[in-house]
Amino acid sequence: MTTKPSEFVKLLERIPQGGEVAFIPIVENGKEPDTPVKIKDNLEKIKLTASEALRRLQRGQNVGIYAFPGGLCFVDVDRPDIVDLSEFPETFTVKTRNGGFQLYYLNTGVERNFILKKDGEKIGELRANWQYVLVPGSHVPPDGEAFDGATGVYEVVRDAEIRPLDFSVVKRFIEEDKKGEEEKAERKVHSSGFTNHFGISLEAILKVDEKLAELLSDLQPAGYPSRSEADMAAIDKLWYWGFDESTIRDILRQYRAYEKTERDDYLDHTIEKAITSFVGERFNPVRKPQLFLKLCKIQEGLSKGAMSGVREENSENKGKIQGDVNDVRDVRVSHYFKAIEVDPFSRYKVYSNVDIPDIHDHSVEITPNGENSNLTPDMEVEISAEFFDEKGKFIAKRLADKIMSQVKFVTLTDTSEVWYYDAKKGIWRPNGEVIIEKLCEEYLGEEANRYRVNEVIGHIQRSTYVDRSIFDRNINLIAVENGVLNLQTGELLPFSPDYYLTVKIPVKYNPEADCPKIKQFLKEILHEEDIPVIFELFGFCLYRRYFIHKAFMFVGSGRNGKSTLINLLKAFLGPWNVSNIPLQSLNDNRFAAAELYGKLANTFADLSNEALTSTGIFKVLTGEDTIDAERKFKNPFKFTNYAKLIFSCNQLPLSYDDTDAFFARWIIINFPNQFLENADRNLIQKLTTEEELSGLLNLALIGLWRLMENGDFSKGISIEEARELYLRMSDPVAAFVMDCIEIDSDSYVPKKDLYTTFLEYCRKNKLPTVSENTFHKRLIRHVNVEDYRPKVGGKRVTAWKGIRLKEPEPEVLEEEGFFVCSRCGTRFLTEEEAVDHIEQAREWPEICQPKQDVEEEVIDLTGFMKGDEP
């Protein structure tokens, strides 16, 4: 456990009698709230009592404490190298995880949070209203900005009374920028005037988009690890709603005001990054007419100032909109309503909880771009009667039917994504909207526009809805280059849309093919008994069920073939069928699991040894359980994963999960050899020829059939063996305990001696070392010991009682032309004789007892002169 609950008790003793504080749960080893709900709206439900907060810290979890005008506030000093604590009034003070300081004060009525600066450089913050800090006793690993001596633990360094805040002292560090304040005030005055390019105000949008409202009212809402990530999410939302970059900049400075959003360079970089990575289509009134009408009603007429850009020739169209729409004066939106002959708002009196996804209502016909109205320009191109009526009105259904006669489409009911059948590839593929757009462009030519294309897409969507489960329903079939392969029988079938296959591998099925180069490659990089397991793994990846709940970890130092084997797997399955999500991200990133949907494997080479703090999603993905998936700005969906999890690393990541369910899921493949010279740079090209891959497919099929027959991989070990193997390869302390320590209730080992022995063990076995403090913390996880302070050489030393060091295994040493047993000192003429002796000693220990130190007799020859006889 890395937290220190005793530090929290010091705070509890200093909180004034009757003082109101709010403790909240914080994730283990992190700063983010450990709750999925918005804290501001649910504080009374989620805040902790002092006892509950203490219990969290005792379990190794963190706790936060909020600042309020009527409660506490905190001066958070990040730069102790610039400002000294003596510059602030003495009060209860905590050293932070990076070596900074947090001074606790009674809030004397300050309602704003402030950035604190000295000589133009930021030194910290005053957190006074709806911001929190971690309580003493919490733990977060130090980062790259840590000062010397930082331990990650929030520790009390001044156990003093919590005093009232003297704001005049703090004010010296608040550098007011007059120009900046005027700009802020200007933005504040005009905040109600933020409008997008449809003329819709931000104020109206915030009434229907609760997520955006949350992002603009809370600097770090639940679910966002940092303010920067919340900034990105807010930009994504604003861009979706049609705000331009300049307006987004002003909105962020108005609604998400803190140090970073005052910097032009930060806003430029963050806005550009968010826009270039934006996924999906921006808000389109034609695609979502009901939502658009509601927004206009909420706004109750757009700003009259928007009329300044209206051209005079459009003035004749005033009055075309009926009912409440007469209040809408902006031509950017008015043409959407010109054909409506009744009050379009009469049926929409409730505006909260509006469903943001696409909405369509057949009872209201909206004709975009002013067709059949005075806003429609004269057509210079003759319109084909096939897709237009006698008055020149576009009939979207006619073009939709035409396109569907050429290409097969389906639309998924949970996300409204359109898929199409690629007859050339023999599989179903996503992004059917792109195919529809292309065909609309071909048929309509100059008459194609976004509104007509969207109408066609809408018709096709509504007439082709299917459940997601229709895809890949027959798990025995997979598309290959020359047909559809039945994995159970080896039969090759012709391509057909009726199979609803979405997966195809870039390999031809040839039952006569062989792969001599691949077989030789595997012999060079693996133990012989692991080669059949690899062929089983390749076959397992082809099968779209995770019927054996195993993940693979390839382990070994660099240049040993791990990455080449993973690249061979990608080439075999097709890179488009493989996702690349690190093991740690599967649990930490809520969007990561969605990347595995429809993939045959998830691989990641050179995994970091960052500890696994949570393994729940990992178990779900490998256990054939249904998982809730989410993609940015798209509807969530559910799926059962069949992408096999395969990773490689030099050292296994340490896991906080000590359950059988975790260790039982791993098959660890060791890569024992290193290839430091004469590396073949073209090896992967030689291994992935058409003939080699076809031969590999045959061996993969045999491996799959063996799996189906046996129900498990050829390399089967017990859960306890898997636990020991994983611990040994992930934690050098665990390996040291297994190899070098024995339980003995009457014995003890001085802590310094034990750590020195550990360092020598790691050096000899080429394992990473850890600090002495970390070593002792991890040791107590693996063995039951107690603190002991015996006298050694007349002095008290710290020791661990209950263990002793094992006698080291004997080894053969070469001394003065002899081969010597390191334990008993017996000399042999040949190395073979010495090795035989050590082997026999394992069965008969009495023949190899540790050699005793013997004082050699020293003969004084100084009395003999040259030539004298002794």
GROMACS .gro file of C-alpha atoms in nm, residues 646-869:
model
  224
  646ILE     CA    1  -0.133  -1.063  -2.804
  647PHE     CA    2   0.146  -0.850  -2.658
  648SER     CA    3   0.524  -0.849  -2.642
  649CYS     CA    4   0.756  -0.696  -2.386
  650ASN     CA    5   1.100  -0.713  -2.232
  651GLN     CA    6   0.951  -0.730  -1.882
  652LEU     CA    7   0.595  -0.820  -1.788
  653PRO     CA    8   0.395  -0.533  -1.634
  654LEU     CA    9   0.335  -0.564  -1.263
  655SER     CA   10  -0.030  -0.638  -1.182
  656TYR     CA   11  -0.230  -0.537  -0.877
  657ASP     CA   12  -0.472  -0.819  -0.960
  658ASP     CA   13  -0.372  -1.130  -0.765
  659THR     CA   14  -0.674  -1.344  -0.856
  660ASP     CA   15  -0.675  -1.685  -1.023
  661ALA     CA   16  -0.896  -1.543  -1.300
  662PHE     CA   17  -0.617  -1.304  -1.405
  663PHE     CA   18  -0.320  -1.542  -1.400
  664ALA     CA   19  -0.518  -1.826  -1.561
  665ARG     CA   20  -0.571  -1.611  -1.872
  666TRP     CA   21  -0.203  -1.588  -1.971
  667ILE     CA   22   0.013  -1.799  -2.197
  668ILE     CA   23   0.368  -1.666  -2.176
  669ILE     CA   24   0.604  -1.750  -2.463
  670ASN     CA   25   0.974  -1.698  -2.392
  671PHE     CA   26   1.206  -1.592  -2.674
  672PRO     CA   27   1.544  -1.723  -2.556
  673ASN     CA   28   1.780  -1.619  -2.837
  674GLN     CA   29   1.927  -1.285  -2.942
  675PHE     CA   30   2.039  -1.201  -3.295
  676LEU     CA   31   2.287  -0.916  -3.260
  677GLU     CA   32   2.474  -0.951  -3.588
  678ASN     CA   33   2.395  -1.006  -3.956
  679ALA     CA   34   2.023  -0.929  -3.918
  680ASP     CA   35   1.828  -0.998  -4.238
  681ARG     CA   36   1.653  -0.667  -4.315
  682ASN     CA   37   1.431  -0.836  -4.574
  683LEU     CA   38   1.324  -1.123  -4.350
  684ILE     CA   39   0.957  -1.022  -4.320
  685GLN     CA   40   0.929  -0.993  -4.701
  686LYS     CA   41   1.071  -1.347  -4.738
  687LEU     CA   42   0.827  -1.483  -4.481
  688THR     CA   43   0.516  -1.324  -4.636
  689THR     CA   44   0.526  -1.444  -4.995
  690GLU     CA   45   0.202  -1.588  -5.137
  691GLU     CA   46   0.332  -1.944  -5.112
  692GLU     CA   47   0.459  -1.905  -4.752
  693LEU     CA   48   0.134  -1.750  -4.628
  694SER     CA   49  -0.073  -2.020  -4.798
  695GLY     CA   50   0.139  -2.284  -4.626
  696LEU     CA   51   0.101  -2.102  -4.296
  697LEU     CA   52  -0.278  -2.108  -4.341
  698ASN     CA   53  -0.267  -2.487  -4.368
  699LEU     CA   54  -0.066  -2.519  -4.045
  700ALA     CA   55  -0.298  -2.267  -3.875
  701LEU     CA   56  -0.599  -2.479  -3.972
  702ILE     CA   57  -0.436  -2.788  -3.824
  703GLY     CA   58  -0.362  -2.588  -3.506
  704LEU     CA   59  -0.724  -2.471  -3.489
  705TRP     CA   60  -0.855  -2.824  -3.532
  706ARG     CA   61  -0.622  -2.934  -3.248
  707LEU     CA   62  -0.763  -2.658  -3.026
  708MET     CA   63  -1.120  -2.761  -3.101
  709GLU     CA   64  -1.037  -3.123  -3.025
  710ASN     CA   65  -0.845  -3.062  -2.701
  711GLY     CA   66  -1.024  -2.751  -2.574
  712ASP     CA   67  -0.694  -2.589  -2.478
  713PHE     CA   68  -0.349  -2.502  -2.607
  714SER     CA   69  -0.072  -2.759  -2.616
  715LYS     CA   70   0.123  -2.560  -2.358
  716GLY     CA   71  -0.098  -2.612  -2.056
  717ILE     CA   72   0.009  -2.523  -1.702
  718SER     CA   73  -0.175  -2.498  -1.372
  719ILE     CA   74  -0.299  -2.168  -1.233
  720GLU     CA   75  -0.033  -2.178  -0.960
  721GLU     CA   76   0.238  -2.236  -1.220
  722ALA     CA   77   0.097  -1.948  -1.427
  723ARG     CA   78   0.092  -1.725  -1.119
  724GLU     CA   79   0.454  -1.806  -1.033
  725LEU     CA   80   0.569  -1.758  -1.392
  726TYR     CA   81   0.392  -1.422  -1.428
  727LEU     CA   82   0.514  -1.291  -1.092
  728ARG     CA   83   0.869  -1.405  -1.161
  729MET     CA   84   0.877  -1.227  -1.498
  730SER     CA   85   0.693  -0.910  -1.387
  731ASP     CA   86   0.833  -0.840  -1.043
  732PRO     CA   87   1.206  -0.886  -0.965
  733VAL     CA   88   1.122  -0.875  -0.593
  734ALA     CA   89   0.884  -1.170  -0.635
  735ALA     CA   90   1.149  -1.360  -0.830
  736PHE     CA   91   1.405  -1.288  -0.555
  737VAL     CA   92   1.167  -1.418  -0.287
  738MET     CA   93   1.105  -1.739  -0.484
  739ASP     CA   94   1.472  -1.807  -0.548
  740CYS     CA   95   1.656  -1.671  -0.246
  741ILE     CA   96   1.433  -1.663   0.065
  742GLU     CA   97   1.311  -1.938   0.298
  743ILE     CA   98   1.053  -1.911   0.576
  744ASP     CA   99   1.206  -1.951   0.923
  745SER     CA  100   1.019  -1.799   1.218
  746ASP     CA  101   1.332  -1.790   1.437
  747SER     CA  102   1.564  -1.627   1.184
  748TYR     CA  103   1.613  -1.271   1.070
  749VAL     CA  104   1.798  -1.085   0.796
  750PRO     CA  105   1.922  -0.724   0.832
  751LYS     CA  106   1.737  -0.507   0.581
  752LYS     CA  107   2.055  -0.357   0.435
  753ASP     CA  108   2.206  -0.703   0.380
  754LEU     CA  109   1.884  -0.828   0.222
  755TYR     CA  110   1.869  -0.538  -0.023
  756THR     CA  111   2.238  -0.581  -0.113
  757THR     CA  112   2.174  -0.949  -0.188
  758PHE     CA  113   1.873  -0.849  -0.401
  759LEU     CA  114   2.086  -0.610  -0.610
  760GLU     CA  115   2.344  -0.883  -0.671
  761TYR     CA  116   2.066  -1.127  -0.768
  762CYS     CA  117   1.926  -0.878  -1.022
  763ARG     CA  118   2.271  -0.809  -1.167
  764LYS     CA  119   2.341  -1.179  -1.207
  765ASN     CA  120   2.001  -1.254  -1.366
  766LYS     CA  121   1.982  -0.933  -1.576
  767LEU     CA  122   1.665  -0.814  -1.400
  768PRO     CA  123   1.567  -0.451  -1.341
  769THR     CA  124   1.629  -0.321  -0.987
  770VAL     CA  125   1.402  -0.109  -0.769
  771SER     CA  126   1.480   0.141  -0.495
  772GLU     CA  127   1.540   0.013  -0.142
  773ASN     CA  128   1.215   0.170  -0.022
  774THR     CA  129   1.017   0.004  -0.304
  775PHE     CA  130   1.193  -0.327  -0.243
  776HIS     CA  131   1.079  -0.344   0.120
  777LYS     CA  132   0.723  -0.236   0.032
  778ARG     CA  133   0.694  -0.510  -0.229
  779LEU     CA  134   0.862  -0.770  -0.009
  780ILE     CA  135   0.576  -0.770   0.243
  781ARG     CA  136   0.331  -0.851  -0.041
  782HIS     CA  137   0.507  -1.180  -0.105
  783VAL     CA  138   0.622  -1.303   0.235
  784ASN     CA  139   0.498  -1.269   0.593
  785VAL     CA  140   0.764  -1.082   0.794
  786GLU     CA  141   0.776  -0.846   1.086
  787ASP     CA  142   1.003  -0.558   1.182
  788TYR     CA  143   1.287  -0.654   1.415
  789ARG     CA  144   1.574  -0.459   1.573
  790PRO     CA  145   1.841  -0.703   1.696
  791LYS     CA  146   2.188  -0.609   1.821
  792VAL     CA  147   2.459  -0.689   1.569
  793GLY     CA  148   2.817  -0.609   1.670
  794GLY     CA  149   2.689  -0.412   1.967
  795LYS     CA  150   2.462  -0.191   1.753
  796ARG     CA  151   2.088  -0.201   1.684
  797VAL     CA  152   2.003  -0.271   1.319
  798THR     CA  153   1.671  -0.287   1.135
  799ALA     CA  154   1.586  -0.635   1.012
  800TRP     CA  155   1.305  -0.855   0.886
  801LYS     CA  156   1.218  -1.146   1.114
  802GLY     CA  157   1.065  -1.470   0.989
  803ILE     CA  158   1.292  -1.537   0.693
  804ARG     CA  159   1.643  -1.642   0.607
  805LEU     CA  160   1.846  -1.645   0.289
  806LYS     CA  161   1.871  -1.975   0.105
  807GLU     CA  162   2.207  -2.133   0.052
  808PRO     CA  163   2.312  -2.031  -0.298
  809GLU     CA  164   2.298  -2.302  -0.563
  810PRO     CA  165   2.647  -2.442  -0.626
  811GLU     CA  166   2.812  -2.358  -0.954
  812VAL     CA  167   3.130  -2.455  -1.134
  813LEU     CA  168   3.420  -2.211  -1.104
  814GLU     CA  169   3.743  -2.228  -1.300
  815GLU     CA  170   4.051  -2.170  -1.083
  816GLU     CA  171   4.418  -2.236  -1.165
  817GLY     CA  172   4.333  -2.491  -1.432
  818PHE     CA  173   4.086  -2.682  -1.213
  819PHE     CA  174   3.705  -2.687  -1.211
  820VAL     CA  175   3.589  -2.611  -0.857
  821CYS     CA  176   3.251  -2.652  -0.683
  822SER     CA  177   3.162  -2.312  -0.538
  823ARG     CA  178   2.994  -2.468  -0.233
  824CYS     CA  179   3.234  -2.732  -0.103
  825GLY     CA  180   3.553  -2.628  -0.286
  826THR     CA  181   3.623  -2.975  -0.432
  827ARG     CA  182   3.850  -2.957  -0.737
  828PHE     CA  183   3.797  -3.160  -1.057
  829LEU     CA  184   4.009  -3.207  -1.366
  830THR     CA  185   3.718  -3.171  -1.611
  831GLU     CA  186   3.409  -2.955  -1.617
  832GLU     CA  187   3.191  -3.263  -1.678
  833GLU     CA  188   3.308  -3.416  -1.347
  834ALA     CA  189   3.228  -3.094  -1.161
  835VAL     CA  190   2.879  -3.073  -1.314
  836ASP     CA  191   2.811  -3.441  -1.227
  837HIS     CA  192   2.916  -3.369  -0.867
  838ILE     CA  193   2.671  -3.080  -0.838
  839GLU     CA  194   2.389  -3.289  -0.989
  840GLN     CA  195   2.456  -3.572  -0.741
  841ALA     CA  196   2.464  -3.323  -0.453
  842ARG     CA  197   2.101  -3.232  -0.521
  843GLU     CA  198   2.009  -3.592  -0.433
  844TRP     CA  199   2.275  -3.648  -0.163
  845PRO     CA  200   2.347  -3.309   0.000
  846GLU     CA  201   2.595  -3.462   0.244
  847ILE     CA  202   2.857  -3.501  -0.031
  848CYS     CA  203   2.868  -3.124  -0.085
  849GLN     CA  204   2.884  -2.937   0.245
  850PRO     CA  205   2.985  -2.569   0.254
  851LYS     CA  206   3.360  -2.532   0.294
  852GLN     CA  207   3.477  -2.406   0.634
  853ASP     CA  208   3.709  -2.111   0.673
  854VAL     CA  209   4.044  -2.252   0.795
  855GLU     CA  210   4.321  -2.038   0.933
  856GLU     CA  211   4.633  -2.122   0.739
  857GLU     CA  212   4.948  -2.172   0.940
  858VAL     CA  213   5.200  -1.900   0.861
  859ILE     CA  214   5.564  -2.003   0.872
  860ASP     CA  215   5.814  -1.727   0.951
  861LEU     CA  216   6.118  -1.773   0.728
  862THR     CA  217   6.289  -1.446   0.811
  863GLY     CA  218   6.546  -1.622   1.027
  864PHE     CA  219   6.689  -1.825   0.742
  865MET     CA  220   6.978  -1.677   0.546
  866LYS     CA  221   7.040  -1.747   0.182
  867GLY     CA  222   7.184  -2.094   0.147
  868ASP     CA  223   7.073  -2.207   0.498
  869GLU     CA  224   6.865  -2.524   0.531
   0.00000   0.00000   0.00000
